[in-house]
Amino acid sequence: MKFELPPLPYAKDALAPHLGPETLEYHYEKHHRGYLQKLEKLLAGKPLAERTLIEIVRESDGAVFDNAAQVWNHTFYWNSMTPKGGGTPGGVVRSAIESAFGSFDRFRKQFVESAVGVFGTGWTWLVQERDGRIAIRATEDADTPLQDATVTPLLTCDVWEHAYYLDYRHERPRYVETFLDRLANWAFVAENLEPARAKRSA
Ligand code: FE
């Protein structure tokens, strides 16, 4: 196996002032790359090393799972943000969110509550459930909706302190609000969403 980190989809200063270059430098080069390096060490010479990253996430546990899931989760997180992102989405994303939550504002409130409610380390996700419905899920530590093959991840916000501490210190609510208001990549959500399934559940 030779997994590689995909390059960041933007420059390290592109999300400033919402997430500064120092945050991206440490988060991508030290944390994200660190998970990859640990995974490579753990899998060296093992048959599991020949599988895809997603298969490893679904078929492993313990330290292999933790590091494989964190590699996948972080790549998904980088794609969940974009410079000049955030705010209210349009098109299919907006209608899927409105049909699931009643309004975008209600979704925003619930997403922030979910992210703030994760005790310690974890992630908050927007997912498309098996029945096509859009939902919010919180996971702890390295856990990921990817473990359930019937669920489609759409967007994620990393709420480990390393994601926001340099820019927001202890203020996780302000980080999550800024993530939704200024950074969320709704075009990425639209790519991941299966509108035909969303429509059936509406
Ligand atoms: Fe992280």
mmCIF file of C-alpha atoms and ligand atoms in Angstrom:
data_model
loop_
_atom_site.group_PDB
_atom_site.id
_atom_site.type_symbol
_atom_site.label_atom_id
_atom_site.label_comp_id
_atom_site.label_asym_id
_atom_site.label_seq_id
_atom_site.Cartn_x
_atom_site.Cartn_y
_atom_site.Cartn_z
ATOM 1 C CA MET A 1 0.000 0.000 0.000
ATOM 2 C CA LYS A 2 1.125 3.479 -0.715
ATOM 3 C CA PHE A 3 -1.566 5.876 0.333
ATOM 4 C CA GLU A 4 -0.960 9.508 -0.283
ATOM 5 C CA LEU A 5 -2.642 12.553 1.125
ATOM 6 C CA PRO A 6 -4.476 14.391 -1.601
ATOM 7 C CA PRO A 7 -3.161 17.954 -1.758
ATOM 8 C CA LEU A 8 -5.266 20.536 0.065
ATOM 9 C CA PRO A 9 -7.909 21.823 -2.369
ATOM 10 C CA TYR A 10 -6.773 25.442 -1.695
ATOM 11 C CA ALA A 11 -3.734 27.348 -0.437
ATOM 12 C CA LYS A 12 -3.035 27.226 3.298
ATOM 13 C CA ASP A 13 -3.965 30.890 3.684
ATOM 14 C CA ALA A 14 -7.111 30.650 1.539
ATOM 15 C CA LEU A 15 -9.533 30.158 4.436
ATOM 16 C CA ALA A 16 -8.202 33.121 6.433
ATOM 17 C CA PRO A 17 -9.330 34.912 8.487
ATOM 18 C CA HIS A 18 -11.801 32.167 9.432
ATOM 19 C CA LEU A 19 -9.133 29.479 9.686
ATOM 20 C CA GLY A 20 -5.608 30.849 9.535
ATOM 21 C CA PRO A 21 -2.590 29.416 7.703
ATOM 22 C CA GLU A 22 -1.017 28.201 10.939
ATOM 23 C CA THR A 23 -4.093 26.073 11.652
ATOM 24 C CA LEU A 24 -3.992 24.559 8.170
ATOM 25 C CA GLU A 25 -0.246 24.007 8.365
ATOM 26 C CA TYR A 26 -0.496 22.041 11.610
ATOM 27 C CA HIS A 27 -3.798 20.354 10.901
ATOM 28 C CA TYR A 28 -2.828 19.106 7.438
ATOM 29 C CA GLU A 29 0.933 18.585 7.722
ATOM 30 C CA LYS A 30 1.107 17.293 11.313
ATOM 31 C CA HIS A 31 -2.258 15.813 12.245
ATOM 32 C CA HIS A 32 -3.591 14.555 8.912
ATOM 33 C CA ARG A 33 -0.195 13.404 7.626
ATOM 34 C CA GLY A 34 0.556 11.937 11.053
ATOM 35 C CA TYR A 35 -2.459 9.626 10.807
ATOM 36 C CA LEU A 36 -1.298 8.471 7.378
ATOM 37 C CA GLN A 37 2.236 7.771 8.592
ATOM 38 C CA LYS A 38 0.954 5.792 11.587
ATOM 39 C CA LEU A 39 -1.383 3.809 9.335
ATOM 40 C CA GLU A 40 1.467 2.925 6.990
ATOM 41 C CA LYS A 41 3.553 1.687 9.919
ATOM 42 C CA LEU A 42 0.689 -0.376 11.337
ATOM 43 C CA LEU A 43 -0.091 -2.022 7.999
ATOM 44 C CA ALA A 44 3.447 -2.643 6.788
ATOM 45 C CA GLY A 45 3.615 -6.171 5.347
ATOM 46 C CA LYS A 46 -0.006 -7.006 6.237
ATOM 47 C CA PRO A 47 -2.621 -8.231 3.716
ATOM 48 C CA LEU A 48 -4.988 -5.427 4.756
ATOM 49 C CA ALA A 49 -2.476 -2.991 3.293
ATOM 50 C CA GLU A 50 -3.565 -4.050 -0.197
ATOM 51 C CA ARG A 51 -7.157 -2.926 0.325
ATOM 52 C CA THR A 52 -8.580 0.498 -0.422
ATOM 53 C CA LEU A 53 -8.746 3.064 2.349
ATOM 54 C CA ILE A 54 -12.542 2.776 2.553
ATOM 55 C CA GLU A 55 -12.328 -1.019 2.826
ATOM 56 C CA ILE A 56 -9.760 -0.677 5.607
ATOM 57 C CA VAL A 57 -12.042 1.736 7.486
ATOM 58 C CA ARG A 58 -14.917 -0.722 7.205
ATOM 59 C CA GLU A 59 -12.950 -3.873 7.996
ATOM 60 C CA SER A 60 -10.599 -2.855 10.795
ATOM 61 C CA ASP A 61 -10.738 -1.863 14.426
ATOM 62 C CA GLY A 62 -8.398 -0.518 17.073
ATOM 63 C CA ALA A 63 -5.451 1.616 16.023
ATOM 64 C CA VAL A 64 -5.698 0.630 12.338
ATOM 65 C CA PHE A 65 -9.301 1.795 12.246
ATOM 66 C CA ASP A 66 -8.541 5.005 14.152
ATOM 67 C CA ASN A 67 -5.774 6.079 11.799
ATOM 68 C CA ALA A 68 -7.464 4.937 8.567
ATOM 69 C CA ALA A 69 -10.715 6.675 9.502
ATOM 70 C CA GLN A 70 -8.899 9.854 10.454
ATOM 71 C CA VAL A 71 -7.100 9.888 7.085
ATOM 72 C CA TRP A 72 -10.429 9.570 5.270
ATOM 73 C CA ASN A 73 -12.327 11.968 7.585
ATOM 74 C CA HIS A 74 -9.756 14.738 7.172
ATOM 75 C CA THR A 75 -9.680 14.536 3.376
ATOM 76 C CA PHE A 76 -13.470 14.796 3.476
ATOM 77 C CA TYR A 77 -13.239 17.753 5.871
ATOM 78 C CA TRP A 78 -10.873 19.715 3.608
ATOM 79 C CA ASN A 79 -13.321 19.242 0.759
ATOM 80 C CA SER A 80 -16.181 20.318 3.011
ATOM 81 C CA MET A 81 -14.766 23.857 3.096
ATOM 82 C CA THR A 82 -14.047 26.407 0.402
ATOM 83 C CA PRO A 83 -12.880 30.027 0.397
ATOM 84 C CA LYS A 84 -15.935 32.303 0.208
ATOM 85 C CA GLY A 85 -18.175 29.363 1.075
ATOM 86 C CA GLY A 86 -20.938 29.098 3.629
ATOM 87 C CA GLY A 87 -24.213 30.926 3.937
ATOM 88 C CA THR A 88 -27.487 29.594 2.633
ATOM 89 C CA PRO A 89 -27.130 27.042 -0.184
ATOM 90 C CA GLY A 90 -29.341 27.040 -3.241
ATOM 91 C CA GLY A 91 -30.748 24.391 -5.547
ATOM 92 C CA VAL A 92 -31.044 20.756 -4.549
ATOM 93 C CA VAL A 93 -29.082 21.205 -1.333
ATOM 94 C CA ARG A 94 -31.417 23.884 -0.094
ATOM 95 C CA SER A 95 -34.532 21.915 -0.908
ATOM 96 C CA ALA A 96 -33.147 18.724 0.668
ATOM 97 C CA ILE A 97 -32.263 20.635 3.859
ATOM 98 C CA GLU A 98 -35.610 22.424 3.966
ATOM 99 C CA SER A 99 -37.546 19.219 3.487
ATOM 100 C CA ALA A 100 -35.605 17.518 6.309
ATOM 101 C CA PHE A 101 -35.366 20.377 8.833
ATOM 102 C CA GLY A 102 -38.224 22.722 7.924
ATOM 103 C CA SER A 103 -35.902 25.652 7.197
ATOM 104 C CA PHE A 104 -32.218 26.392 6.709
ATOM 105 C CA ASP A 105 -32.142 28.298 10.020
ATOM 106 C CA ARG A 106 -33.453 25.285 11.907
ATOM 107 C CA PHE A 107 -30.819 23.103 10.243
ATOM 108 C CA ARG A 108 -28.100 25.633 11.159
ATOM 109 C CA LYS A 109 -29.202 25.677 14.798
ATOM 110 C CA GLN A 110 -29.286 21.875 15.032
ATOM 111 C CA PHE A 111 -25.919 21.445 13.310
ATOM 112 C CA VAL A 112 -24.289 23.897 15.740
ATOM 113 C CA GLU A 113 -25.938 22.191 18.726
ATOM 114 C CA SER A 114 -24.747 18.807 17.507
ATOM 115 C CA ALA A 115 -21.167 20.017 17.025
ATOM 116 C CA VAL A 116 -21.070 21.803 20.365
ATOM 117 C CA GLY A 117 -22.580 18.745 22.059
ATOM 118 C CA VAL A 118 -19.771 16.378 21.070
ATOM 119 C CA PHE A 119 -17.976 15.794 24.386
ATOM 120 C CA GLY A 120 -14.261 15.855 23.759
ATOM 121 C CA THR A 121 -13.095 14.888 20.290
ATOM 122 C CA GLY A 122 -15.235 14.069 17.275
ATOM 123 C CA TRP A 123 -17.044 15.194 14.169
ATOM 124 C CA THR A 124 -20.426 16.499 13.119
ATOM 125 C CA TRP A 125 -21.767 15.388 9.750
ATOM 126 C CA LEU A 126 -24.482 16.083 7.283
ATOM 127 C CA VAL A 127 -25.429 12.717 5.780
ATOM 128 C CA GLN A 128 -27.960 11.174 3.480
ATOM 129 C CA GLU A 129 -29.547 8.227 5.243
ATOM 130 C CA ARG A 130 -30.511 4.935 3.608
ATOM 131 C CA ASP A 131 -34.062 6.235 2.938
ATOM 132 C CA GLY A 132 -32.701 9.306 1.153
ATOM 133 C CA ARG A 133 -33.395 11.685 3.993
ATOM 134 C CA ILE A 134 -30.835 14.322 4.977
ATOM 135 C CA ALA A 135 -29.757 14.132 8.622
ATOM 136 C CA ILE A 136 -27.157 15.379 11.087
ATOM 137 C CA ARG A 137 -24.936 12.840 12.802
ATOM 138 C CA ALA A 138 -22.305 13.350 15.469
ATOM 139 C CA THR A 139 -19.458 10.865 15.854
ATOM 140 C CA GLU A 140 -16.811 10.533 18.547
ATOM 141 C CA ASP A 141 -13.060 10.316 18.130
ATOM 142 C CA ALA A 142 -12.324 8.729 14.717
ATOM 143 C CA ASP A 143 -15.789 7.259 14.168
ATOM 144 C CA THR A 144 -17.272 8.033 10.776
ATOM 145 C CA PRO A 145 -20.592 7.484 8.963
ATOM 146 C CA LEU A 146 -18.509 5.619 6.386
ATOM 147 C CA GLN A 147 -18.670 2.596 8.700
ATOM 148 C CA ASP A 148 -22.282 2.192 7.576
ATOM 149 C CA ALA A 149 -22.290 1.502 3.839
ATOM 150 C CA THR A 150 -25.958 2.555 3.546
ATOM 151 C CA VAL A 151 -25.177 6.125 4.646
ATOM 152 C CA THR A 152 -23.740 8.762 2.304
ATOM 153 C CA PRO A 153 -21.605 11.428 4.007
ATOM 154 C CA LEU A 154 -22.299 14.895 2.556
ATOM 155 C CA LEU A 155 -20.313 17.367 4.705
ATOM 156 C CA THR A 156 -18.268 17.285 7.887
ATOM 157 C CA CYS A 157 -16.999 19.656 10.544
ATOM 158 C CA ASP A 158 -13.982 18.546 12.591
ATOM 159 C CA VAL A 159 -14.572 19.471 16.225
ATOM 160 C CA TRP A 160 -11.314 18.140 17.649
ATOM 161 C CA GLU A 161 -9.668 21.113 19.388
ATOM 162 C CA HIS A 162 -6.730 20.990 16.950
ATOM 163 C CA ALA A 163 -9.166 22.140 14.230
ATOM 164 C CA TYR A 164 -9.972 25.487 15.839
ATOM 165 C CA TYR A 165 -7.908 26.206 18.924
ATOM 166 C CA LEU A 166 -5.371 28.536 17.302
ATOM 167 C CA ASP A 167 -8.120 30.684 15.749
ATOM 168 C CA TYR A 168 -10.962 30.371 18.270
ATOM 169 C CA ARG A 169 -9.315 29.081 21.484
ATOM 170 C CA HIS A 170 -12.094 27.420 23.519
ATOM 171 C CA GLU A 171 -14.925 28.945 21.482
ATOM 172 C CA ARG A 172 -16.182 25.920 19.596
ATOM 173 C CA PRO A 173 -19.656 27.434 18.946
ATOM 174 C CA ARG A 174 -18.133 30.427 17.147
ATOM 175 C CA TYR A 175 -15.941 28.102 15.045
ATOM 176 C CA VAL A 176 -18.906 25.952 14.005
ATOM 177 C CA GLU A 177 -21.052 28.992 13.199
ATOM 178 C CA THR A 178 -18.241 30.412 11.080
ATOM 179 C CA PHE A 179 -17.819 27.030 9.378
ATOM 180 C CA LEU A 180 -21.481 27.156 8.288
ATOM 181 C CA ASP A 181 -21.639 30.875 7.557
ATOM 182 C CA ARG A 182 -18.310 31.390 5.747
ATOM 183 C CA LEU A 183 -16.677 28.093 4.800
ATOM 184 C CA ALA A 184 -19.149 25.259 4.088
ATOM 185 C CA ASN A 185 -18.739 23.921 0.566
ATOM 186 C CA TRP A 186 -22.329 23.493 -0.606
ATOM 187 C CA ALA A 187 -21.166 22.540 -4.104
ATOM 188 C CA PHE A 188 -19.393 19.544 -2.528
ATOM 189 C CA VAL A 189 -22.626 18.621 -0.730
ATOM 190 C CA ALA A 190 -24.464 18.832 -4.058
ATOM 191 C CA GLU A 191 -21.902 16.473 -5.640
ATOM 192 C CA ASN A 192 -22.349 13.933 -2.849
ATOM 193 C CA LEU A 193 -26.108 14.149 -2.642
ATOM 194 C CA GLU A 194 -28.204 11.725 -4.602
ATOM 195 C CA PRO A 195 -31.143 13.975 -5.483
ATOM 196 C CA ALA A 196 -33.305 11.127 -6.779
ATOM 197 C CA ARG A 197 -33.130 9.455 -3.357
ATOM 198 C CA ALA A 198 -33.689 12.787 -1.578
ATOM 199 C CA LYS A 199 -36.784 13.418 -3.665
ATOM 200 C CA ARG A 200 -38.306 10.042 -2.901
ATOM 201 C CA SER A 201 -38.133 10.760 0.814
ATOM 202 C CA ALA A 202 -39.479 14.320 0.584
HETATM 203 FE FE FE B 1 -8.580 17.097 12.742
#
